[in-house]
C-alpha cells in the first residue's frame, strides 16, 4: 500500500506542475508569483508559486485536499505543521541530494524514490488520461480521486496519517520538477 500511495502521490504531484505550466502557456498568469522558475547551479530548473500550489493543495478539489479528506474520513488528524514542514523541507532542498527523498521511517519507505515512479509511470498514466480525454488541468483531480479510492479499498489498514504523509512526501517535490526531465 505504501508503494501504491507513493506512486500516486508522485505522479499526482507531477500532474500539478504540468497543469500549472498549461495555465502559464495559455498566458493566464496574473502575476510573477503565479509561476516562479528556480534554476540551480547545475542548470536544473524547478517550479514554485501559486499555480502549482493551487493544483497541489489550495483548492477543495486539489490533490492533497482530496488526500487529507480521505485520511480524515478514516480518523486521521493531520496537523497543519506536518504539511508546512514538508513544503519548507522541499523548498530548502531544491538542487540538493535530499530533494525528493521522503522523510519517513525506514520501515515506511516506498520501494523507489518519487522521481523513479514519475519516470516509470507518467508516460503510462498520461496515455490513459489522454485516451479518456481528461483535460490537463483536471489531471491532479483525477489522480486525487484515485488516491481517495486507494484509501477506501485499503485492506491492509495502513494508518491513515501515515498514508497521507507518504502521499505528501512524494507529491510535494514532484510538483516542483521540470517536466523536460521526464520522457
PDB file of N, CA, C and O in Angstrom, residues 10-80:
ATOM      1  N   UNK A  10       3.420  10.716  -6.208  1.00  0.00           N
ATOM      2  CA  UNK A  10       4.460  11.231  -7.099  1.00  0.00           C
ATOM      3  C   UNK A  10       3.881  11.675  -8.444  1.00  0.00           C
ATOM      4  O   UNK A  10       4.144  12.796  -8.907  1.00  0.00           O
ATOM      5  N   UNK A  11       3.077  10.810  -9.073  1.00  0.00           N
ATOM      6  CA  UNK A  11       2.525  11.202 -10.376  1.00  0.00           C
ATOM      7  C   UNK A  11       1.460  12.291 -10.218  1.00  0.00           C
ATOM      8  O   UNK A  11       1.309  13.152 -11.083  1.00  0.00           O
ATOM      9  N   UNK A  12       0.771  12.273  -9.091  1.00  0.00           N
ATOM     10  CA  UNK A  12      -0.195  13.345  -8.823  1.00  0.00           C
ATOM     11  C   UNK A  12       0.494  14.684  -8.654  1.00  0.00           C
ATOM     12  O   UNK A  12       0.052  15.700  -9.207  1.00  0.00           O
ATOM     13  N   UNK A  13       1.579  14.703  -7.898  1.00  0.00           N
ATOM     14  CA  UNK A  13       2.346  15.941  -7.741  1.00  0.00           C
ATOM     15  C   UNK A  13       2.874  16.429  -9.075  1.00  0.00           C
ATOM     16  O   UNK A  13       2.798  17.624  -9.401  1.00  0.00           O
ATOM     17  N   UNK A  14       3.387  15.502  -9.874  1.00  0.00           N
ATOM     18  CA  UNK A  14       3.907  15.874 -11.187  1.00  0.00           C
ATOM     19  C   UNK A  14       2.799  16.441 -12.071  1.00  0.00           C
ATOM     20  O   UNK A  14       3.018  17.409 -12.810  1.00  0.00           O
ATOM     21  N   UNK A  15       1.603  15.885 -11.972  1.00  0.00           N
ATOM     22  CA  UNK A  15       0.492  16.415 -12.777  1.00  0.00           C
ATOM     23  C   UNK A  15       0.170  17.856 -12.393  1.00  0.00           C
ATOM     24  O   UNK A  15      -0.337  18.616 -13.215  1.00  0.00           O
ATOM     25  N   UNK A  16       0.484  18.251 -11.155  1.00  0.00           N
ATOM     26  CA  UNK A  16       0.238  19.628 -10.712  1.00  0.00           C
ATOM     27  C   UNK A  16       1.146  20.615 -11.438  1.00  0.00           C
ATOM     28  O   UNK A  16       0.703  21.695 -11.842  1.00  0.00           O
ATOM     29  N   UNK A  17       2.410  20.272 -11.607  1.00  0.00           N
ATOM     30  CA  UNK A  17       3.311  21.181 -12.317  1.00  0.00           C
ATOM     31  C   UNK A  17       2.954  21.226 -13.794  1.00  0.00           C
ATOM     32  O   UNK A  17       3.027  22.278 -14.432  1.00  0.00           O
ATOM     33  N   UNK A  18       2.525  20.108 -14.350  1.00  0.00           N
ATOM     34  CA  UNK A  18       2.089  20.078 -15.749  1.00  0.00           C
ATOM     35  C   UNK A  18       0.869  20.991 -15.927  1.00  0.00           C
ATOM     36  O   UNK A  18       0.784  21.770 -16.885  1.00  0.00           O
ATOM     37  N   UNK A  19      -0.082  20.900 -15.021  1.00  0.00           N
ATOM     38  CA  UNK A  19      -1.281  21.741 -15.089  1.00  0.00           C
ATOM     39  C   UNK A  19      -0.921  23.219 -14.943  1.00  0.00           C
ATOM     40  O   UNK A  19      -1.455  24.071 -15.656  1.00  0.00           O
ATOM     41  N   UNK A  20      -0.011  23.521 -14.024  1.00  0.00           N
ATOM     42  CA  UNK A  20       0.421  24.909 -13.824  1.00  0.00           C
ATOM     43  C   UNK A  20       1.089  25.461 -15.078  1.00  0.00           C
ATOM     44  O   UNK A  20       0.835  26.605 -15.486  1.00  0.00           O
ATOM     45  N   UNK A  21       1.912  24.663 -15.706  1.00  0.00           N
ATOM     46  CA  UNK A  21       2.575  25.106 -16.937  1.00  0.00           C
ATOM     47  C   UNK A  21       1.563  25.287 -18.066  1.00  0.00           C
ATOM     48  O   UNK A  21       1.729  26.171 -18.913  1.00  0.00           O
ATOM     49  N   UNK A  22       0.510  24.483 -18.083  1.00  0.00           N
ATOM     50  CA  UNK A  22      -0.545  24.640 -19.078  1.00  0.00           C
ATOM     51  C   UNK A  22      -1.225  25.999 -18.919  1.00  0.00           C
ATOM     52  O   UNK A  22      -1.490  26.687 -19.911  1.00  0.00           O
ATOM     53  N   UNK A  23      -1.487  26.395 -17.693  1.00  0.00           N
ATOM     54  CA  UNK A  23      -2.079  27.706 -17.426  1.00  0.00           C
ATOM     55  C   UNK A  23      -1.121  28.813 -17.877  1.00  0.00           C
ATOM     56  O   UNK A  23      -1.528  29.766 -18.553  1.00  0.00           O
ATOM     57  N   UNK A  24       0.137  28.670 -17.530  1.00  0.00           N
ATOM     58  CA  UNK A  24       1.135  29.688 -17.894  1.00  0.00           C
ATOM     59  C   UNK A  24       1.291  29.799 -19.412  1.00  0.00           C
ATOM     60  O   UNK A  24       1.359  30.910 -19.953  1.00  0.00           O
ATOM     61  N   UNK A  25       1.334  28.648 -20.087  1.00  0.00           N
ATOM     62  CA  UNK A  25       1.481  28.660 -21.553  1.00  0.00           C
ATOM     63  C   UNK A  25       0.279  29.290 -22.240  1.00  0.00           C
ATOM     64  O   UNK A  25       0.401  29.817 -23.339  1.00  0.00           O
ATOM     65  N   UNK A  26      -0.876  29.251 -21.595  1.00  0.00           N
ATOM     66  CA  UNK A  26      -2.074  29.873 -22.148  1.00  0.00           C
ATOM     67  C   UNK A  26      -2.106  31.375 -21.850  1.00  0.00           C
ATOM     68  O   UNK A  26      -3.062  32.065 -22.208  1.00  0.00           O
ATOM     69  N   UNK A  27      -1.065  31.885 -21.179  1.00  0.00           N
ATOM     70  CA  UNK A  27      -0.990  33.308 -20.858  1.00  0.00           C
ATOM     71  C   UNK A  27      -1.950  33.737 -19.779  1.00  0.00           C
ATOM     72  O   UNK A  27      -2.362  34.889 -19.728  1.00  0.00           O
ATOM     73  N   UNK A  28      -2.298  32.826 -18.879  1.00  0.00           N
ATOM     74  CA  UNK A  28      -3.293  33.123 -17.860  1.00  0.00           C
ATOM     75  C   UNK A  28      -2.706  33.375 -16.476  1.00  0.00           C
ATOM     76  O   UNK A  28      -3.422  33.303 -15.485  1.00  0.00           O
ATOM     77  N   UNK A  29      -1.421  33.677 -16.404  1.00  0.00           N
ATOM     78  CA  UNK A  29      -0.816  34.031 -15.115  1.00  0.00           C
ATOM     79  C   UNK A  29      -1.215  35.457 -14.761  1.00  0.00           C
ATOM     80  O   UNK A  29      -1.228  36.342 -15.617  1.00  0.00           O
ATOM     81  N   UNK A  30      -1.532  35.666 -13.506  1.00  0.00           N
ATOM     82  CA  UNK A  30      -1.918  37.002 -13.049  1.00  0.00           C
ATOM     83  C   UNK A  30      -0.707  37.856 -12.711  1.00  0.00           C
ATOM     84  O   UNK A  30      -0.704  39.042 -12.934  1.00  0.00           O
ATOM     85  N   UNK A  31       0.300  37.221 -12.095  1.00  0.00           N
ATOM     86  CA  UNK A  31       1.487  37.992 -11.726  1.00  0.00           C
ATOM     87  C   UNK A  31       2.682  37.064 -11.618  1.00  0.00           C
ATOM     88  O   UNK A  31       2.569  35.860 -11.824  1.00  0.00           O
ATOM     89  N   UNK A  32       3.833  37.624 -11.278  1.00  0.00           N
ATOM     90  CA  UNK A  32       5.070  36.859 -11.203  1.00  0.00           C
ATOM     91  C   UNK A  32       5.092  35.797 -10.127  1.00  0.00           C
ATOM     92  O   UNK A  32       5.927  34.894 -10.165  1.00  0.00           O
ATOM     93  N   UNK A  33       4.177  35.879  -9.161  1.00  0.00           N
ATOM     94  CA  UNK A  33       4.135  34.877  -8.089  1.00  0.00           C
ATOM     95  C   UNK A  33       3.377  33.620  -8.509  1.00  0.00           C
ATOM     96  O   UNK A  33       3.437  32.611  -7.822  1.00  0.00           O
ATOM     97  N   UNK A  34       2.665  33.690  -9.624  1.00  0.00           N
ATOM     98  CA  UNK A  34       1.900  32.525 -10.057  1.00  0.00           C
ATOM     99  C   UNK A  34       2.805  31.359 -10.424  1.00  0.00           C
ATOM    100  O   UNK A  34       2.511  30.220 -10.100  1.00  0.00           O
ATOM    101  N   UNK A  35       3.886  31.640 -11.135  1.00  0.00           N
ATOM    102  CA  UNK A  35       4.815  30.592 -11.525  1.00  0.00           C
ATOM    103  C   UNK A  35       6.234  31.144 -11.418  1.00  0.00           C
ATOM    104  O   UNK A  35       6.608  32.050 -12.154  1.00  0.00           O
ATOM    105  N   UNK A  36       6.977  30.587 -10.503  1.00  0.00           N
ATOM    106  CA  UNK A  36       8.343  31.025 -10.238  1.00  0.00           C
ATOM    107  C   UNK A  36       9.284  29.928 -10.710  1.00  0.00           C
ATOM    108  O   UNK A  36       9.115  28.768 -10.341  1.00  0.00           O
ATOM    109  N   UNK A  37      10.254  30.299 -11.529  1.00  0.00           N
ATOM    110  CA  UNK A  37      11.246  29.343 -12.009  1.00  0.00           C
ATOM    111  C   UNK A  37      12.490  29.485 -11.143  1.00  0.00           C
ATOM    112  O   UNK A  37      13.022  30.577 -10.973  1.00  0.00           O
ATOM    113  N   UNK A  38      12.933  28.365 -10.599  1.00  0.00           N
ATOM    114  CA  UNK A  38      14.140  28.330  -9.767  1.00  0.00           C
ATOM    115  C   UNK A  38      15.196  27.539 -10.528  1.00  0.00           C
ATOM    116  O   UNK A  38      14.969  26.373 -10.849  1.00  0.00           O
ATOM    117  N   UNK A  39      16.309  28.189 -10.828  1.00  0.00           N
ATOM    118  CA  UNK A  39      17.409  27.496 -11.501  1.00  0.00           C
ATOM    119  C   UNK A  39      18.535  27.281 -10.509  1.00  0.00           C
ATOM    120  O   UNK A  39      18.895  28.186  -9.768  1.00  0.00           O
ATOM    121  N   UNK A  40      19.065  26.068 -10.504  1.00  0.00           N
ATOM    122  CA  UNK A  40      20.143  25.734  -9.580  1.00  0.00           C
ATOM    123  C   UNK A  40      21.486  25.868 -10.281  1.00  0.00           C
ATOM    124  O   UNK A  40      21.551  26.044 -11.501  1.00  0.00           O
ATOM    125  N   UNK A  41      22.540  25.787  -9.510  1.00  0.00           N
ATOM    126  CA  UNK A  41      23.899  25.941 -10.058  1.00  0.00           C
ATOM    127  C   UNK A  41      24.212  24.950 -11.162  1.00  0.00           C
ATOM    128  O   UNK A  41      24.963  25.256 -12.075  1.00  0.00           O
ATOM    129  N   UNK A  42      23.637  23.768 -11.065  1.00  0.00           N
ATOM    130  CA  UNK A  42      23.919  22.753 -12.089  1.00  0.00           C
ATOM    131  C   UNK A  42      23.049  22.915 -13.338  1.00  0.00           C
ATOM    132  O   UNK A  42      23.074  22.101 -14.245  1.00  0.00           O
ATOM    133  N   UNK A  43      22.251  23.984 -13.383  1.00  0.00           N
ATOM    134  CA  UNK A  43      21.417  24.258 -14.545  1.00  0.00           C
ATOM    135  C   UNK A  43      20.047  23.618 -14.500  1.00  0.00           C
ATOM    136  O   UNK A  43      19.257  23.776 -15.429  1.00  0.00           O
ATOM    137  N   UNK A  44      19.742  22.892 -13.424  1.00  0.00           N
ATOM    138  CA  UNK A  44      18.420  22.278 -13.287  1.00  0.00           C
ATOM    139  C   UNK A  44      17.377  23.360 -13.046  1.00  0.00           C
ATOM    140  O   UNK A  44      17.668  24.408 -12.471  1.00  0.00           O
ATOM    141  N   UNK A  45      16.167  23.061 -13.451  1.00  0.00           N
ATOM    142  CA  UNK A  45      15.062  24.007 -13.306  1.00  0.00           C
ATOM    143  C   UNK A  45      13.970  23.354 -12.462  1.00  0.00           C
ATOM    144  O   UNK A  45      13.624  22.195 -12.655  1.00  0.00           O
ATOM    145  N   UNK A  46      13.428  24.145 -11.540  1.00  0.00           N
ATOM    146  CA  UNK A  46      12.322  23.724 -10.688  1.00  0.00           C
ATOM    147  C   UNK A  46      11.262  24.819 -10.732  1.00  0.00           C
ATOM    148  O   UNK A  46      11.563  25.968 -11.062  1.00  0.00           O
ATOM    149  N   UNK A  47      10.042  24.456 -10.377  1.00  0.00           N
ATOM    150  CA  UNK A  47       8.942  25.410 -10.409  1.00  0.00           C
ATOM    151  C   UNK A  47       8.310  25.540  -9.032  1.00  0.00           C
ATOM    152  O   UNK A  47       8.180  24.574  -8.301  1.00  0.00           O
ATOM    153  N   UNK A  48       7.903  26.747  -8.725  1.00  0.00           N
ATOM    154  CA  UNK A  48       7.213  27.036  -7.473  1.00  0.00           C
ATOM    155  C   UNK A  48       6.158  28.092  -7.775  1.00  0.00           C
ATOM    156  O   UNK A  48       5.998  28.509  -8.919  1.00  0.00           O
ATOM    157  N   UNK A  49       5.435  28.500  -6.769  1.00  0.00           N
ATOM    158  CA  UNK A  49       4.469  29.579  -6.945  1.00  0.00           C
ATOM    159  C   UNK A  49       3.034  29.158  -6.708  1.00  0.00           C
ATOM    160  O   UNK A  49       2.731  28.020  -6.358  1.00  0.00           O
ATOM    161  N   UNK A  50       2.164  30.137  -6.922  1.00  0.00           N
ATOM    162  CA  UNK A  50       0.743  29.955  -6.632  1.00  0.00           C
ATOM    163  C   UNK A  50       0.074  28.891  -7.505  1.00  0.00           C
ATOM    164  O   UNK A  50      -0.786  28.164  -7.032  1.00  0.00           O
ATOM    165  N   UNK A  51       0.445  28.828  -8.777  1.00  0.00           N
ATOM    166  CA  UNK A  51      -0.230  27.871  -9.667  1.00  0.00           C
ATOM    167  C   UNK A  51       0.022  26.417  -9.283  1.00  0.00           C
ATOM    168  O   UNK A  51      -0.943  25.655  -9.115  1.00  0.00           O
ATOM    169  N   UNK A  52       1.288  25.997  -9.165  1.00  0.00           N
ATOM    170  CA  UNK A  52       1.466  24.592  -8.758  1.00  0.00           C
ATOM    171  C   UNK A  52       0.830  24.299  -7.405  1.00  0.00           C
ATOM    172  O   UNK A  52       0.237  23.233  -7.207  1.00  0.00           O
ATOM    173  N   UNK A  53       0.923  25.271  -6.482  1.00  0.00           N
ATOM    174  CA  UNK A  53       0.344  25.063  -5.152  1.00  0.00           C
ATOM    175  C   UNK A  53      -1.175  24.983  -5.184  1.00  0.00           C
ATOM    176  O   UNK A  53      -1.783  24.272  -4.385  1.00  0.00           O
ATOM    177  N   UNK A  54      -1.803  25.706  -6.110  1.00  0.00           N
ATOM    178  CA  UNK A  54      -3.263  25.651  -6.212  1.00  0.00           C
ATOM    179  C   UNK A  54      -3.712  24.246  -6.608  1.00  0.00           C
ATOM    180  O   UNK A  54      -4.655  23.699  -6.025  1.00  0.00           O
ATOM    181  N   UNK A  55      -3.036  23.667  -7.587  1.00  0.00           N
ATOM    182  CA  UNK A  55      -3.390  22.308  -8.004  1.00  0.00           C
ATOM    183  C   UNK A  55      -3.002  21.271  -6.952  1.00  0.00           C
ATOM    184  O   UNK A  55      -3.644  20.242  -6.825  1.00  0.00           O
ATOM    185  N   UNK A  56      -1.959  21.567  -6.202  1.00  0.00           N
ATOM    186  CA  UNK A  56      -1.447  20.631  -5.213  1.00  0.00           C
ATOM    187  C   UNK A  56      -2.236  20.665  -3.908  1.00  0.00           C
ATOM    188  O   UNK A  56      -2.569  19.619  -3.355  1.00  0.00           O
ATOM    189  N   UNK A  57      -2.567  21.875  -3.416  1.00  0.00           N
ATOM    190  CA  UNK A  57      -3.087  21.963  -2.059  1.00  0.00           C
ATOM    191  C   UNK A  57      -4.232  22.940  -1.846  1.00  0.00           C
ATOM    192  O   UNK A  57      -5.055  22.736  -0.975  1.00  0.00           O
ATOM    193  N   UNK A  58      -4.295  23.984  -2.615  1.00  0.00           N
ATOM    194  CA  UNK A  58      -5.118  25.118  -2.202  1.00  0.00           C
ATOM    195  C   UNK A  58      -6.594  25.050  -2.547  1.00  0.00           C
ATOM    196  O   UNK A  58      -7.394  25.733  -1.946  1.00  0.00           O
ATOM    197  N   UNK A  59      -6.997  24.248  -3.491  1.00  0.00           N
ATOM    198  CA  UNK A  59      -8.412  24.157  -3.832  1.00  0.00           C
ATOM    199  C   UNK A  59      -9.080  23.004  -3.106  1.00  0.00           C
ATOM    200  O   UNK A  59      -8.425  22.060  -2.669  1.00  0.00           O
ATOM    201  N   UNK A  60     -10.404  23.052  -3.006  1.00  0.00           N
ATOM    202  CA  UNK A  60     -11.124  21.955  -2.345  1.00  0.00           C
ATOM    203  C   UNK A  60     -10.997  20.644  -3.121  1.00  0.00           C
ATOM    204  O   UNK A  60     -11.163  19.576  -2.567  1.00  0.00           O
ATOM    205  N   UNK A  61     -10.696  20.760  -4.431  1.00  0.00           N
ATOM    206  CA  UNK A  61     -10.517  19.557  -5.239  1.00  0.00           C
ATOM    207  C   UNK A  61      -9.058  19.354  -5.645  1.00  0.00           C
ATOM    208  O   UNK A  61      -8.767  18.656  -6.607  1.00  0.00           O
ATOM    209  N   UNK A  62      -8.148  19.940  -4.872  1.00  0.00           N
ATOM    210  CA  UNK A  62      -6.722  19.765  -5.150  1.00  0.00           C
ATOM    211  C   UNK A  62      -6.273  18.370  -4.701  1.00  0.00           C
ATOM    212  O   UNK A  62      -6.949  17.696  -3.922  1.00  0.00           O
ATOM    213  N   UNK A  63      -5.126  17.972  -5.202  1.00  0.00           N
ATOM    214  CA  UNK A  63      -4.602  16.633  -4.925  1.00  0.00           C
ATOM    215  C   UNK A  63      -4.515  16.344  -3.424  1.00  0.00           C
ATOM    216  O   UNK A  63      -5.016  15.321  -2.945  1.00  0.00           O
ATOM    217  N   UNK A  64      -3.890  17.236  -2.682  1.00  0.00           N
ATOM    218  CA  UNK A  64      -3.702  16.969  -1.252  1.00  0.00           C
ATOM    219  C   UNK A  64      -4.966  17.222  -0.444  1.00  0.00           C
ATOM    220  O   UNK A  64      -5.181  16.562   0.580  1.00  0.00           O
ATOM    221  N   UNK A  65      -5.841  18.117  -0.895  1.00  0.00           N
ATOM    222  CA  UNK A  65      -7.114  18.292  -0.187  1.00  0.00           C
ATOM    223  C   UNK A  65      -7.923  16.996  -0.245  1.00  0.00           C
ATOM    224  O   UNK A  65      -8.521  16.582   0.761  1.00  0.00           O
ATOM    225  N   UNK A  66      -7.914  16.332  -1.393  1.00  0.00           N
ATOM    226  CA  UNK A  66      -8.610  15.051  -1.504  1.00  0.00           C
ATOM    227  C   UNK A  66      -7.943  13.983  -0.640  1.00  0.00           C
ATOM    228  O   UNK A  66      -8.617  13.193   0.021  1.00  0.00           O
ATOM    229  N   UNK A  67      -6.617  13.994  -0.632  1.00  0.00           N
ATOM    230  CA  UNK A  67      -5.861  13.039   0.194  1.00  0.00           C
ATOM    231  C   UNK A  67      -6.189  13.230   1.668  1.00  0.00           C
ATOM    232  O   UNK A  67      -6.484  12.261   2.388  1.00  0.00           O
ATOM    233  N   UNK A  68      -6.143  14.475   2.125  1.00  0.00           N
ATOM    234  CA  UNK A  68      -6.369  14.744   3.550  1.00  0.00           C
ATOM    235  C   UNK A  68      -7.825  14.492   3.935  1.00  0.00           C
ATOM    236  O   UNK A  68      -8.106  14.047   5.043  1.00  0.00           O
ATOM    237  N   UNK A  69      -8.744  14.741   3.011  1.00  0.00           N
ATOM    238  CA  UNK A  69     -10.148  14.416   3.271  1.00  0.00           C
ATOM    239  C   UNK A  69     -10.333  12.920   3.453  1.00  0.00           C
ATOM    240  O   UNK A  69     -11.047  12.479   4.360  1.00  0.00           O
ATOM    241  N   UNK A  70      -9.675  12.139   2.600  1.00  0.00           N
ATOM    242  CA  UNK A  70      -9.763  10.683   2.723  1.00  0.00           C
ATOM    243  C   UNK A  70      -9.144  10.210   4.038  1.00  0.00           C
ATOM    244  O   UNK A  70      -9.688   9.316   4.703  1.00  0.00           O
ATOM    245  N   UNK A  71      -8.035  10.812   4.435  1.00  0.00           N
ATOM    246  CA  UNK A  71      -7.385  10.448   5.703  1.00  0.00           C
ATOM    247  C   UNK A  71      -8.283  10.810   6.889  1.00  0.00           C
ATOM    248  O   UNK A  71      -8.428  10.020   7.832  1.00  0.00           O
ATOM    249  N   UNK A  72      -8.897  12.001   6.833  1.00  0.00           N
ATOM    250  CA  UNK A  72      -9.812  12.411   7.909  1.00  0.00           C
ATOM    251  C   UNK A  72     -11.010  11.472   7.998  1.00  0.00           C
ATOM    252  O   UNK A  72     -11.476  11.147   9.090  1.00  0.00           O
ATOM    253  N   UNK A  73     -11.509  11.030   6.856  1.00  0.00           N
ATOM    254  CA  UNK A  73     -12.647  10.098   6.854  1.00  0.00           C
ATOM    255  C   UNK A  73     -12.315   8.785   7.542  1.00  0.00           C
ATOM    256  O   UNK A  73     -13.210   8.067   7.987  1.00  0.00           O
ATOM    257  N   UNK A  74     -11.026   8.461   7.617  1.00  0.00           N
ATOM    258  CA  UNK A  74     -10.603   7.245   8.308  1.00  0.00           C
ATOM    259  C   UNK A  74     -10.087   7.545   9.717  1.00  0.00           C
ATOM    260  O   UNK A  74      -9.470   6.694  10.339  1.00  0.00           O
ATOM    261  N   UNK A  75     -10.311   8.768  10.184  1.00  0.00           N
ATOM    262  CA  UNK A  75      -9.988   9.098  11.565  1.00  0.00           C
ATOM    263  C   UNK A  75      -8.667   9.789  11.805  1.00  0.00           C
ATOM    264  O   UNK A  75      -8.303  10.051  12.956  1.00  0.00           O
ATOM    265  N   UNK A  76      -7.919  10.113  10.772  1.00  0.00           N
ATOM    266  CA  UNK A  76      -6.620  10.768  10.963  1.00  0.00           C
ATOM    267  C   UNK A  76      -6.810  12.247  11.276  1.00  0.00           C
ATOM    268  O   UNK A  76      -7.711  12.900  10.751  1.00  0.00           O
ATOM    269  N   UNK A  77      -5.953  12.725  12.125  1.00  0.00           N
ATOM    270  CA  UNK A  77      -5.868  14.151  12.395  1.00  0.00           C
ATOM    271  C   UNK A  77      -4.506  14.588  11.884  1.00  0.00           C
ATOM    272  O   UNK A  77      -3.475  14.189  12.431  1.00  0.00           O
ATOM    273  N   UNK A  78      -4.512  15.352  10.811  1.00  0.00           N
ATOM    274  CA  UNK A  78      -3.275  15.758  10.166  1.00  0.00           C
ATOM    275  C   UNK A  78      -2.953  17.190  10.578  1.00  0.00           C
ATOM    276  O   UNK A  78      -3.603  18.127  10.111  1.00  0.00           O
ATOM    277  N   UNK A  79      -1.953  17.366  11.443  1.00  0.00           N
ATOM    278  CA  UNK A  79      -1.598  18.724  11.861  1.00  0.00           C
ATOM    279  C   UNK A  79      -1.094  19.537  10.672  1.00  0.00           C
ATOM    280  O   UNK A  79      -0.341  19.040   9.836  1.00  0.00           O
ATOM    281  N   UNK A  80      -1.530  20.793  10.603  1.00  0.00           N
ATOM    282  CA  UNK A  80      -1.109  21.662   9.510  1.00  0.00           C
ATOM    283  C   UNK A  80       0.412  21.799   9.477  1.00  0.00           C
ATOM    284  O   UNK A  80       0.997  21.929   8.413  1.00  0.00           O
TER     285      UNK A  80
END
